[in-house]
Amino acid sequence: MSGSSCSAAGMQPMALSKHGSSGEMAPTQFLSSLKDTGMESDMSSADTLPVLQLLSDMAGCGSGSGSGSPKQHGVQARSSDAGCVPGHSFDLFGRVQHDRVGTFKQPAASTQPRKGQGYRRLWQMVSRVQRGERLSDSGAAREDVTVEDLVKAVQQLPASASAIDAIAAGLAYLDSRAAAALLKALAKAGLGQRAVDIFDYLRALEPEHELYSLADVFTYTTMISQCNSHHQLRRALELIAEMRSRAVPLNVHTYSALLNVCLKANELDLSLDVYAQMLAEGCTPNLVTYNTLLDIYNKTGRWTDALNVLKLLQHQNIKPEARTYNAIISTCNAAGRYAEAVRVHMVMCAAGVEPNGATFNAALTSYARSGQLEAALGLFQGMAARGYERGPNTYAAVLAACDLPGRWDLALELLQQMQAEGMRPSTACLTSAISACIHGGQPARAEQLFERMYAICKPDAAAYNCLVCMYCRLGKHQQAVNMLEVMLRGGQHVDLTTFNAAIDTCWATGVVPLQQYALQLYERAHQQGLFRGLIAEQACGEGFLLDIQLPCAAPHVVLISLLHMLHELRHHFASVGASPRVSKVLLRVALQGQDGKALSHVITCQLCTLGSPFAALPPPAFSGQPGLAVACEELQFAADPPAVAEWLRSSGVAVALGALSHSGMAGGVAGGRRVDGVAAAQEDAQRELKCRQAMTSVQAFERTCTIDAQAIPQAALLQRAEL
C-alpha cells in the first residue's frame, strides 16, 4: 500500500490497520476481537505466533514510542522559542548558525514523501512463511481504514488523553503526505491542538527514530498553513527557520502558506518581504501564490501591481481563474480605477472564464461607477438568469449607477423590487435613490424618500449631504443652512457637491448676511482643497499666454471663485509685473454639465460691472493649441496683459475686493466678522414671514374696496402679476 495519493493540498483515504487506529491494543484483545468475528477458527497455532509478534512490534513501534521519554511520548508546553532546534541559532531566511558543536544529523533534502516502517516489518513476517504455513488474514489482509477513521478515533478521546498514544502505532504505516493529510483533517475537525501535539511529537524525535522522516516539507507546510491568527505568526516563522536548520527544502506551497499567514495577521509589509525572498531563491510562484498576493495588493491599494499579475500569469502560461479576476477587479474598484476594472472584466470574458457571484458584484460596481448604466443593468439581469443571489450590495451598486444620470424612475423601481424580494434597503441604497431624484429634477420625491429613511435605517453623512442638496433644489435655504450647520458642528464630512449647492443657494437669495455666509462656506471649502483654480504661463502657438482657469461649479460659486482669483492675479502682477513674453491673458471655465447660458451670464455681468478689459471669445478659440489642454466645453475670455494690469489697479476692483475683506473671506484679506448661518437663516425666515403677513393685510384691505381695473394702467397690472 502506498500513501502517495494524499498531498499537502488535499486528502484522500489512506490505508492503515483499523485495530491500530484506536491506540495500542494488546495481542490478547486482538484475538478476542477475532473470536467475535469468527476469524479464530481459520487460524492455527502456527499462524498465531507470527501475528502476536507483529502486533507486539506494532504496539512498541520501536523501543522509544511505548513508554519512552516525554520528548518521544508526548510534547510538553513550549516557550516562544520552541520552534528552534537546541544548540542552533539562525535568521528566519538565512543559514543555520551553530552555537556549539553537536551530533545533529542533517537528513538529505527531498521533496518525495517520507515513508514509515510498518509495512517493512510486515514484509519481514511474510518472508519467514514456510511451506505449509500461511500468514493469518489478521496480519496480511486485515481490513484497511482511512485517515477519517483516525480522526474519529482522536475525536473519541477524553480531553486528558494523549492523541499520540492513540495513533503512535499507526503513524508507522503513513508516509509524509498521509501524515500531512491527517494533520489537516484534525484541524478541519476542530482538533487543531491535537494536530499541533502530534506534529510537535514528530519534530522532537531524534534523527535515528523511524518516524523522524515524517517531519518533512509536506507536514511542515501543513502546520504552517494552520497558523491562522496573528499570535501564531511567530510560530509559522519559527517553523520556517527550523526547516532551514533541518535542511528541509521550502517549496512554492510552503511560501504560499506563509504568505497567507502574513495576510491573515495583517502583516502586509512582511508578506511582501516573504514574496521577494521567494523570488530571490528561485522559487516560481503558482496560481495559489498569485491569488494570495492579489489579496495583499487589495489591502495595500497597489492596483498597478495587481494588473501586472495578469502579465506574469500569461508569461508563465498559467490560466487565471475567476477568483484571480475578482481580486484584480476589486482592487481597482477600491482604488477608484473603475475604467481599468472594466477592462479586466472584458479580458476575463474574452478568455472564456466562467464568472461567479463575486465576479458579478465586483464587475457591476465597476460599470456602475464608470457611468455605464446599461452594462450594469445587463450584469444585474445576468445574475438572476444564472441563479446567483442578488443581495443589498448588488442593488446598492445598480442604484449608484442611477445617481448621476438622474434615473429616479429606475431607482424607485429597484427599491420596490428589493422590498418584494424581502430585502431591507440599506442606507447606501436609499441615499443613491434620493440623489437620483435630485439629479433627475424630482426634489419633492427625494424629500419623501428621506422621510421614509428614518423608519428603515439610520442616515449617514452621504444621506445628509443629499438632504442639503435636496433642500437647495427645493428653494428651502433655511432648512439647507440648518442641516449644513448640524453637519459642520458635528464634524461630519461635507462633500464638494454639498458645498457647491449651499454656496450657490445662499448667494442667490440676495440677502447680504446669507451672501456673507456663502463666502465663509467658500473659504472653508477652499481650505479643504476644493474649488481650486490655476494661474500659469503656457506656451501657445508662437508665444506665451497667462492661463487662468476657474473651477467648474455652480454659477454663483464660479462668481466667488472669480473674485478670489482676481485677488491672486492682482498679487501676481504686483510682484512680477506683466511678463514681456506673455502676449495674451486667457480666462476660462469648464462647463461639465453646468448651465452654459446661466454661467456665461453671471461671469459676463460681473466682468462688465467691474469694467474689465476681458472679451468673450467664440468657443473654442484656443482649442488645439500645443501645450494647452482645453475642455470639450468651456467659456473663454481674453485680454491684453497691460490692460489687465491697469484694470486690477482700478477703484472698481479695489471696491469689490474690499467687500470680500469685510466678509472675512480667504484671499489675503482676513479679519472680517464671522456670520452665524443659522441665525442669518432664521432672520431671513422672519423677514419673509413679515412680508407675507403684510401682503395678506394688503389683500384683505383690497377686498373691502371697490377697484376699477379698467382705470389702472396696464404697466401696474403687469407688476401686480409679478408680485
XYZ file of C-alpha atoms in Angstrom:
723
model
C 0.000 0.000 0.000
C 1.322 3.411 -0.868
C 0.275 6.634 0.742
C 1.331 8.825 -2.162
C -2.243 9.539 -3.126
C -2.525 12.206 -0.426
C -0.973 15.621 -0.745
C -0.479 18.663 1.433
C -3.181 20.421 -0.504
C -5.796 17.708 -0.332
C -6.639 14.472 1.398
C -7.532 11.032 0.071
C -8.255 7.913 2.170
C -5.036 6.267 3.370
C -4.777 2.586 4.276
C -3.949 1.744 7.866
C -4.679 -1.019 10.331
C -8.142 -0.461 11.691
C -7.235 -2.023 15.000
C -4.313 0.308 15.396
C -6.431 3.378 14.926
C -7.826 3.425 18.448
C -4.454 3.215 20.156
C -2.265 0.345 21.285
C -4.167 -2.967 21.509
C -2.829 -5.952 23.374
C -2.454 -9.166 21.333
C -4.982 -10.991 23.541
C -7.504 -8.199 22.945
C -6.955 -8.523 19.241
C -7.540 -12.311 19.418
C -10.716 -11.701 21.407
C -11.926 -9.459 18.634
C -11.214 -12.259 16.182
C -13.456 -14.589 18.208
C -16.271 -12.108 17.862
C -15.872 -12.025 14.110
C -15.448 -15.784 13.697
C -11.911 -15.471 12.337
C -10.176 -17.506 15.047
C -11.338 -20.803 13.575
C -9.260 -20.141 10.499
C -6.040 -19.718 12.473
C -3.701 -22.487 13.560
C -1.259 -22.237 16.395
C 1.481 -21.838 13.879
C -0.321 -18.854 12.454
C -0.872 -17.200 15.810
C 2.756 -16.747 16.809
C 3.782 -14.558 13.850
C 0.706 -12.408 14.331
C 1.430 -11.930 18.021
C 4.964 -10.959 17.169
C 3.697 -8.476 14.548
C 1.222 -6.846 16.946
C 3.876 -6.561 19.623
C 6.104 -4.816 17.117
C 3.241 -2.524 16.161
C 2.410 -1.686 19.775
C 6.042 -0.927 20.572
C 6.858 0.942 17.373
C 10.459 0.657 18.495
C 11.754 0.989 21.969
C 11.152 4.716 22.122
C 7.437 5.168 21.419
C 5.822 2.991 24.078
C 6.884 4.153 27.482
C 9.806 6.293 26.400
C 10.838 9.737 27.459
C 8.408 12.679 27.382
C 10.286 14.017 24.401
C 9.231 10.973 22.399
C 5.961 10.055 24.094
C 4.324 13.460 24.309
C 5.009 17.129 23.757
C 5.369 19.386 26.743
C 4.416 23.071 26.780
C 6.933 25.057 24.793
C 8.197 28.587 25.105
C 8.037 31.138 22.294
C 11.380 29.811 21.074
C 10.145 26.223 20.845
C 10.478 26.249 17.091
C 14.255 26.428 17.311
C 16.462 23.369 17.288
C 18.524 23.100 20.502
C 22.089 24.210 20.038
C 21.405 26.291 16.955
C 20.523 29.884 16.164
C 19.516 31.231 12.788
C 17.867 34.064 10.998
C 14.437 33.405 9.596
C 15.595 33.294 5.998
C 19.300 32.524 6.409
C 21.563 29.629 7.107
C 21.781 27.790 10.385
C 24.379 29.134 12.824
C 25.841 26.579 15.255
C 26.352 27.826 18.772
C 28.152 24.640 19.742
C 29.399 21.503 18.118
C 26.809 18.720 18.212
C 25.945 15.413 16.633
C 22.775 16.637 14.881
C 22.390 14.739 11.605
C 21.104 16.609 8.557
C 18.811 14.394 6.502
C 19.149 14.521 2.752
C 16.886 17.106 1.162
C 13.998 15.539 -0.710
C 10.602 16.577 -1.948
C 9.306 12.996 -2.056
C 7.038 11.800 0.770
C 8.919 10.002 3.533
C 7.572 6.515 4.282
C 7.052 4.765 7.613
C 8.459 1.358 8.595
C 5.295 -0.629 9.425
C 4.992 -2.360 6.087
C 8.674 -3.232 6.044
C 8.190 -5.253 9.230
C 5.152 -6.879 7.711
C 7.295 -7.922 4.741
C 9.764 -9.473 7.123
C 6.929 -11.567 8.533
C 5.837 -12.569 5.050
C 9.351 -13.602 4.069
C 9.505 -16.057 7.005
C 6.398 -18.014 5.985
C 7.403 -21.671 5.257
C 5.798 -24.344 3.140
C 2.514 -25.424 4.628
C 2.244 -22.220 6.698
C 0.154 -19.153 5.960
C 0.134 -15.652 7.275
C -3.157 -15.068 9.038
C -5.752 -12.800 7.495
C -5.307 -10.724 10.584
C -1.754 -9.922 9.581
C -1.702 -9.826 5.810
C -5.203 -8.970 4.696
C -6.789 -7.032 7.504
C -9.473 -4.533 6.621
C -7.835 -1.156 5.960
C -9.016 2.170 7.395
C -8.711 5.768 6.250
C -7.453 8.989 7.739
C -11.066 9.770 8.601
C -11.098 6.736 10.892
C -8.044 8.061 12.698
C -9.737 11.423 13.128
C -12.780 9.717 14.619
C -10.547 7.822 17.000
C -8.941 11.052 18.188
C -12.356 12.712 18.493
C -13.470 9.989 20.881
C -10.524 10.533 23.207
C -11.074 12.249 26.568
C -9.605 15.700 26.815
C -6.856 14.468 29.151
C -5.864 11.511 26.938
C -2.858 11.698 24.645
C -3.548 11.526 20.931
C -0.016 10.299 20.409
C -0.658 7.195 22.491
C -3.769 6.513 20.424
C -2.144 6.643 16.986
C 1.581 6.123 17.575
C 1.470 2.610 16.153
C -0.463 3.720 13.113
C 1.952 6.525 12.248
C 4.482 3.901 11.183
C 2.195 2.958 8.285
C 1.914 6.527 6.950
C 4.125 8.387 4.561
C 4.607 12.121 4.998
C 1.816 13.036 2.588
C -0.646 10.912 4.533
C 0.622 12.385 7.806
C 0.055 15.870 6.379
C -3.468 14.843 5.372
C -4.104 13.581 8.904
C -2.923 16.868 10.449
C -5.097 18.851 8.085
C -8.144 16.674 8.769
C -7.721 17.064 12.527
C -7.567 20.854 12.197
C -10.633 20.848 9.957
C -12.498 18.776 12.554
C -11.763 21.388 15.224
C -8.894 19.417 16.728
C -6.161 21.863 15.833
C -4.355 21.483 19.156
C -4.287 17.703 18.703
C -2.643 18.223 15.312
C -0.085 20.551 16.916
C 0.688 17.956 19.599
C 1.206 15.192 17.036
C 3.436 17.337 14.829
C 5.457 18.602 17.775
C 5.951 14.969 18.766
C 7.292 14.189 15.288
C 9.654 17.158 15.119
C 11.024 16.423 18.600
C 12.178 12.927 17.609
C 15.858 12.109 17.176
C 17.100 11.643 13.593
C 17.606 7.915 14.243
C 13.918 7.388 15.034
C 11.907 5.638 12.333
C 9.200 8.370 12.405
C 11.665 11.240 12.180
C 11.285 11.380 8.401
C 7.567 12.232 8.682
C 8.537 15.792 9.644
C 9.321 16.945 6.126
C 8.159 19.627 3.684
C 4.624 18.225 3.490
C 3.895 18.176 7.223
C 5.780 21.425 7.886
C 3.813 23.185 5.146
C 0.538 21.836 6.507
C 1.267 23.099 10.015
C 2.398 26.499 8.735
C -0.892 26.842 6.893
C -2.743 26.147 10.165
C -1.243 29.267 11.800
C -4.312 31.348 11.065
C -4.157 34.088 13.694
C -1.813 36.940 14.499
C -0.346 35.375 17.653
C 0.561 32.256 15.624
C 2.626 34.201 13.098
C 5.743 33.789 15.206
C 5.259 30.014 15.261
C 4.973 29.967 11.463
C 8.230 31.913 11.127
C 9.951 29.636 13.635
C 8.825 26.585 11.659
C 10.344 28.123 8.524
C 13.604 28.672 10.387
C 13.521 25.097 11.668
C 13.004 23.788 8.139
C 16.150 25.579 7.051
C 18.037 24.258 10.052
C 16.995 20.676 9.227
C 17.735 21.144 5.515
C 14.069 20.649 4.660
C 13.509 22.433 1.331
C 10.913 25.212 1.086
C 8.715 24.788 -1.967
C 6.082 27.003 -3.556
C 3.374 25.560 -1.293
C 5.394 26.466 1.805
C 5.862 30.052 0.667
C 2.210 30.337 -0.358
C 1.127 29.119 3.082
C 3.422 31.640 4.800
C 2.110 34.459 2.600
C -1.428 33.565 3.636
C -0.461 33.546 7.321
C 1.073 37.031 6.957
C -2.073 38.220 5.191
C -4.349 36.915 7.956
C -2.125 38.578 10.543
C -2.351 41.829 8.546
C 1.457 41.974 8.322
C 1.358 43.218 4.747
C 4.903 44.584 4.536
C 6.242 41.299 5.875
C 4.236 39.379 3.284
C 5.842 41.403 0.502
C 9.275 40.671 2.016
C 8.463 36.957 2.008
C 7.394 37.147 -1.632
C 10.616 38.942 -2.559
C 12.666 36.275 -0.731
C 10.743 33.571 -2.577
C 11.681 35.072 -5.931
C 15.269 35.640 -4.840
C 15.607 31.943 -4.034
C 14.377 30.997 -7.494
C 11.057 29.569 -6.342
C 8.468 30.068 -9.087
C 5.023 31.214 -7.838
C 1.917 29.277 -8.796
C -1.699 30.376 -9.106
C -2.329 29.978 -5.358
C 0.648 32.246 -4.662
C -0.592 34.884 -7.067
C -4.129 34.779 -5.664
C -2.787 35.375 -2.163
C -0.532 38.135 -3.482
C -3.554 39.804 -5.089
C -5.333 39.829 -1.731
C -2.286 41.598 -0.302
C -2.316 44.129 -3.140
C -6.013 44.702 -2.478
C -5.353 45.633 1.144
C -2.407 47.859 0.254
C -4.135 49.589 -2.683
C -1.445 48.550 -5.194
C -3.740 48.328 -8.197
C -0.917 48.669 -10.733
C 0.853 45.648 -9.244
C -2.445 43.769 -9.318
C -2.801 44.475 -13.028
C 0.782 43.321 -13.567
C -0.102 39.898 -12.132
C -2.102 39.187 -15.300
C 1.059 39.700 -17.351
C 3.045 37.411 -15.049
C 0.431 34.682 -15.354
C 0.451 34.992 -19.118
C 4.256 34.804 -19.158
C 4.172 31.595 -17.072
C 1.356 30.182 -19.204
C -0.910 29.910 -16.143
C -4.625 30.310 -16.783
C -6.234 32.659 -14.237
C -9.394 31.520 -12.519
C -12.464 33.533 -11.562
C -11.028 34.259 -8.118
C -7.963 35.824 -9.752
C -10.003 38.199 -11.902
C -12.307 39.022 -8.977
C -9.368 40.096 -6.833
C -7.929 42.350 -9.555
C -11.312 43.958 -10.291
C -11.965 44.543 -6.577
C -8.507 46.083 -6.125
C -9.113 48.513 -8.993
C -12.556 49.360 -7.594
C -11.124 50.076 -4.146
C -8.592 52.439 -5.721
C -11.284 54.207 -7.762
C -9.837 52.877 -11.048
C -13.172 51.775 -12.461
C -12.129 52.026 -16.119
C -9.247 49.605 -15.507
C -11.598 47.274 -13.633
C -13.971 47.251 -16.611
C -11.111 46.347 -18.946
C -10.083 43.455 -16.695
C -13.647 42.145 -16.786
C -13.607 42.327 -20.561
C -10.351 40.339 -20.627
C -11.972 37.750 -18.382
C -14.968 37.424 -20.678
C -12.715 37.147 -23.740
C -10.733 34.376 -22.020
C -13.919 32.364 -21.507
C -13.553 32.161 -17.715
C -16.874 31.320 -16.073
C -17.893 34.136 -13.696
C -19.268 33.524 -10.225
C -21.406 35.616 -7.906
C -18.428 37.622 -6.656
C -17.480 38.406 -10.263
C -20.905 39.833 -10.998
C -20.903 42.019 -7.871
C -17.380 43.360 -8.468
C -17.874 43.979 -12.211
C -21.301 45.510 -11.634
C -19.730 48.060 -9.289
C -17.082 48.846 -11.923
C -19.600 49.506 -14.683
C -21.918 51.433 -12.373
C -19.195 53.735 -11.025
C -17.821 54.367 -14.503
C -21.240 55.608 -15.648
C -22.133 52.590 -17.814
C -25.650 52.088 -16.510
C -26.862 49.837 -19.327
C -23.902 47.478 -18.927
C -24.506 47.370 -15.173
C -28.163 46.519 -15.750
C -27.105 43.749 -18.127
C -24.949 42.179 -15.417
C -27.747 42.668 -12.913
C -30.151 40.706 -15.092
C -27.445 38.138 -15.881
C -27.101 37.307 -12.187
C -30.781 36.384 -11.976
C -30.562 34.320 -15.171
C -27.656 32.278 -13.751
C -29.316 31.823 -10.380
C -26.907 33.970 -8.363
C -28.309 35.733 -5.341
C -28.647 39.491 -5.631
C -28.113 40.977 -2.204
C -28.329 44.526 -0.823
C -24.774 45.302 -2.031
C -25.757 44.304 -5.567
C -28.771 46.585 -5.514
C -26.683 49.374 -3.980
C -24.255 49.200 -6.917
C -27.047 49.460 -9.511
C -28.737 52.271 -7.594
C -25.424 54.139 -7.503
C -25.377 53.927 -11.314
C -28.790 55.630 -11.375
C -27.449 58.613 -9.421
C -25.649 60.914 -11.870
C -27.883 60.182 -14.897
C -30.878 61.127 -12.738
C -32.734 57.847 -13.380
C -35.060 58.353 -10.454
C -37.772 56.195 -12.034
C -35.445 53.193 -12.253
C -34.163 53.857 -8.727
C -37.684 53.769 -7.273
C -38.438 50.612 -9.260
C -35.348 48.902 -7.847
C -36.335 49.855 -4.289
C -39.761 48.299 -4.827
C -38.115 45.162 -6.242
C -35.889 44.900 -3.171
C -38.872 45.028 -0.863
C -40.743 42.481 -2.999
C -37.791 40.096 -2.588
C -37.870 40.547 1.185
C -34.764 42.743 1.436
C -34.466 45.805 3.621
C -32.943 48.736 1.700
C -29.655 49.870 3.182
C -28.628 53.457 3.821
C -26.476 53.389 0.673
C -29.450 52.211 -1.419
C -31.771 54.942 -0.178
C -29.083 57.616 -0.442
C -28.430 56.723 -4.082
C -32.163 56.784 -4.806
C -32.501 60.207 -3.132
C -29.555 61.546 -5.118
C -31.033 60.141 -8.350
C -34.264 62.021 -7.624
C -32.308 65.235 -7.038
C -30.290 64.891 -10.250
C -33.457 63.907 -12.099
C -35.256 67.100 -11.103
C -37.523 65.429 -8.556
C -36.576 67.054 -5.227
C -40.061 66.507 -3.790
C -39.721 62.740 -4.288
C -36.277 62.937 -2.718
C -37.777 64.604 0.349
C -40.396 61.845 0.633
C -37.702 59.169 0.423
C -35.642 60.851 3.119
C -38.649 60.937 5.445
C -39.080 57.185 4.877
C -35.383 56.580 5.570
C -35.753 57.311 9.287
C -38.186 54.396 9.606
C -35.923 51.975 7.694
C -32.297 52.795 8.532
C -30.058 55.419 10.061
C -28.919 58.185 7.695
C -25.175 58.624 7.281
C -23.005 61.529 6.111
C -23.772 60.790 2.448
C -27.511 60.906 3.176
C -27.202 64.253 4.952
C -25.197 65.637 2.034
C -28.041 64.614 -0.267
C -30.546 66.220 2.110
C -28.765 69.597 1.950
C -28.706 69.431 -1.859
C -32.374 68.471 -1.877
C -33.359 71.476 0.242
C -31.330 73.715 -2.063
C -33.150 72.340 -5.112
C -36.488 72.942 -3.387
C -35.515 76.536 -2.557
C -35.651 75.821 1.176
C -32.440 77.618 2.026
C -33.288 77.898 5.728
C -33.566 74.109 6.091
C -30.436 73.664 3.977
C -28.385 76.005 6.168
C -29.690 74.431 9.375
C -28.777 70.901 8.224
C -25.384 72.046 6.917
C -24.527 73.668 10.235
C -25.512 70.484 12.073
C -23.078 68.562 9.858
C -20.246 71.078 10.250
C -20.598 71.357 14.021
C -20.874 67.573 14.330
C -17.652 67.055 12.413
C -19.307 65.161 9.564
C -17.792 65.172 6.098
C -19.294 67.731 3.713
C -18.545 66.892 0.106
C -17.936 69.126 -2.909
C -21.485 68.795 -4.244
C -22.996 69.929 -0.947
C -20.703 72.953 -0.611
C -21.448 73.829 -4.228
C -25.233 73.692 -3.767
C -25.271 75.516 -0.419
C -22.986 78.365 -1.542
C -24.938 78.883 -4.765
C -28.301 78.860 -2.955
C -27.259 81.270 -0.201
C -25.716 83.729 -2.663
C -28.772 83.608 -4.919
C -31.062 84.816 -2.093
C -29.649 88.344 -2.446
C -29.740 88.661 1.348
C -26.467 90.216 2.484
C -25.980 88.129 5.678
C -26.608 84.922 3.724
C -24.200 86.042 0.999
C -21.588 86.680 3.665
C -22.295 83.180 4.971
C -21.793 81.850 1.433
C -18.354 83.493 1.361
C -17.496 81.795 4.660
C -18.541 78.433 3.261
C -16.383 79.048 0.206
C -13.435 79.885 2.443
C -13.906 76.661 4.388
C -14.172 74.567 1.236
C -11.130 76.287 -0.283
C -9.076 75.446 2.809
C -10.021 71.786 2.255
C -8.632 71.905 -1.285
C -11.961 72.411 -3.064
C -12.746 74.978 -5.778
C -9.085 75.407 -6.629
C -8.241 77.451 -9.709
C -4.997 77.766 -11.642
C -2.790 80.620 -12.835
C 0.097 79.542 -15.081
C 2.066 80.654 -18.113
C 1.521 78.335 -21.060
C 3.313 78.086 -24.389
C 0.746 78.618 -27.100
C 1.478 78.932 -30.787
C 4.363 81.332 -31.344
C 4.287 82.932 -27.896
C 3.047 82.585 -24.322
C -0.245 83.341 -22.613
C -1.231 83.671 -18.972
C -3.783 80.896 -18.463
C -6.370 81.497 -15.711
C -8.631 78.505 -15.039
C -11.675 78.866 -12.808
C -13.088 75.752 -11.098
C -16.130 74.070 -12.590
C -19.029 74.793 -10.242
C -22.473 76.389 -9.952
C -22.771 79.927 -11.422
C -22.569 81.856 -8.156
C -19.718 79.667 -6.884
C -17.797 80.476 -10.068
C -18.566 84.148 -9.439
C -16.993 83.956 -5.971
C -14.065 81.997 -7.460
C -13.593 84.803 -9.984
C -13.355 87.405 -7.208
C -10.959 85.161 -5.317
C -8.861 84.712 -8.472
C -8.750 88.476 -9.051
C -7.061 88.903 -5.688
C -4.394 86.305 -6.593
C -3.992 87.849 -10.060
C -3.594 91.295 -8.548
C -0.877 89.949 -6.268
C 0.767 88.241 -9.259
C 1.006 91.438 -11.330
C 2.106 93.474 -8.309
C 5.000 91.119 -7.569
C 6.291 90.125 -11.038
C 4.564 92.617 -13.308
C 3.434 91.908 -16.845
C 5.880 89.463 -18.408
C 7.142 90.784 -21.767
C 6.871 87.355 -23.354
C 3.161 86.971 -22.433
C 1.037 88.203 -25.303
C -2.430 87.308 -24.015
C -4.315 86.704 -20.765
C -6.881 83.899 -21.109
C -9.684 83.413 -18.578
C -11.631 80.157 -18.943
C -14.035 77.939 -17.042
C -15.200 74.426 -17.961
C -18.921 73.755 -18.105
C -19.051 69.971 -17.430
C -22.811 69.727 -17.224
C -23.408 73.226 -15.843
C -25.935 75.575 -17.412
C -23.773 77.348 -20.001
C -26.147 80.291 -20.513
C -26.584 80.980 -16.797
C -22.863 80.650 -16.165
C -21.939 82.909 -19.084
C -24.499 85.499 -17.951
C -23.154 85.620 -14.387
C -19.487 85.934 -15.399
C -20.140 88.426 -18.211
C -22.246 90.658 -15.952
C -19.613 90.634 -13.225
C -16.790 91.456 -15.642
C -18.821 94.270 -17.185
C -19.765 95.641 -13.758
C -16.097 95.824 -12.822
C -15.193 97.378 -16.153
C -12.782 94.608 -17.115
C -10.925 94.502 -20.448
C -11.850 90.826 -20.958
C -13.911 89.981 -24.016
C -15.758 86.732 -24.653
C -14.269 84.513 -27.352
C -16.163 82.216 -29.687
C -15.666 78.663 -28.349
C -13.224 77.088 -28.561
C -10.872 79.834 -29.702
C -7.736 78.318 -28.188
C -8.510 74.626 -28.743
C -5.909 72.516 -30.483
C -3.018 74.756 -29.464
C 0.080 72.792 -28.397
C 0.718 72.808 -24.668
C -2.805 73.928 -23.760
C -5.331 71.348 -22.549
C -8.831 72.617 -23.315
C -12.035 71.070 -22.002
C -14.543 69.915 -24.582
C -16.980 72.662 -23.447
C -15.782 75.824 -21.758
C -16.217 79.589 -21.671
C -13.229 81.693 -22.737
C -12.413 85.374 -22.207
C -9.234 87.104 -23.392
C -7.471 90.445 -22.752
C -4.085 92.100 -23.267
C -1.664 91.877 -20.283
C -1.061 95.666 -19.930
C -4.815 96.326 -19.923
C -5.337 93.656 -17.266
C -2.575 95.091 -15.081
C -4.103 98.572 -15.345
C -7.595 97.262 -14.601
C -6.504 95.422 -11.456
C -5.289 98.735 -10.031
C -8.645 100.433 -10.685
C -11.080 101.556 -7.984
C -13.811 99.156 -9.140
C -11.670 96.097 -8.448
C -10.499 97.627 -5.153
C -14.111 98.080 -4.016
C -15.032 94.506 -4.969
C -12.057 93.053 -3.126
C -12.765 95.332 -0.181
C -16.204 93.770 0.126
C -14.522 90.398 0.428
C -12.258 91.702 3.201
C -15.262 92.739 5.288
C -16.689 89.236 4.837
C -13.514 87.616 6.177
C -13.058 85.521 3.039
C -9.671 83.916 2.407
C -7.703 85.594 -0.316
C -5.154 87.517 1.589
C -7.642 89.774 3.364
C -8.790 88.369 6.697
C -10.238 89.569 9.940
C -13.831 90.107 8.842
C -16.786 89.433 11.103
C -17.965 85.837 11.086
C -21.625 85.247 10.299
C -23.798 82.715 12.106
C -25.506 80.893 9.247
C -28.359 79.547 11.380
C -29.098 82.991 12.819
C -28.955 84.579 9.358
C -31.375 81.980 8.008
C -33.754 82.489 10.921
C -33.705 86.271 10.464
C -34.412 85.838 6.776
C -37.298 83.497 7.601
C -38.744 86.077 9.982
C -38.471 88.798 7.351
C -40.161 86.552 4.827
C -42.961 85.855 7.314
C -43.479 89.585 7.925
C -43.620 90.223 4.194
C -46.270 87.536 3.777
C -48.286 88.997 6.633
C -48.036 92.461 5.082
C -49.160 91.114 1.706
C -52.079 89.338 3.365
C -53.123 92.593 5.022
C -52.972 94.435 1.695
C -55.098 91.784 0.019
C -57.646 91.942 2.858
C -57.867 95.746 2.524
C -58.314 95.492 -1.221
C -61.280 93.173 -0.758
C -63.063 95.916 1.233
C -62.647 98.436 -1.547
C -64.165 98.652 -4.992
C -61.422 98.897 -7.566
C -61.994 99.749 -11.215
C -59.474 97.555 -13.003
C -60.052 99.497 -16.217
C -58.722 102.629 -14.549
C -55.480 101.005 -13.533
C -52.602 101.413 -16.015
C -51.532 98.278 -17.851
C -47.955 98.553 -16.552
C -49.202 98.494 -12.962
C -51.281 95.401 -13.657
C -48.229 93.628 -15.079
C -46.211 94.475 -11.976
C -49.086 93.219 -9.860
C -49.000 89.863 -11.639
C -45.306 89.558 -10.889
C -45.936 90.226 -7.206
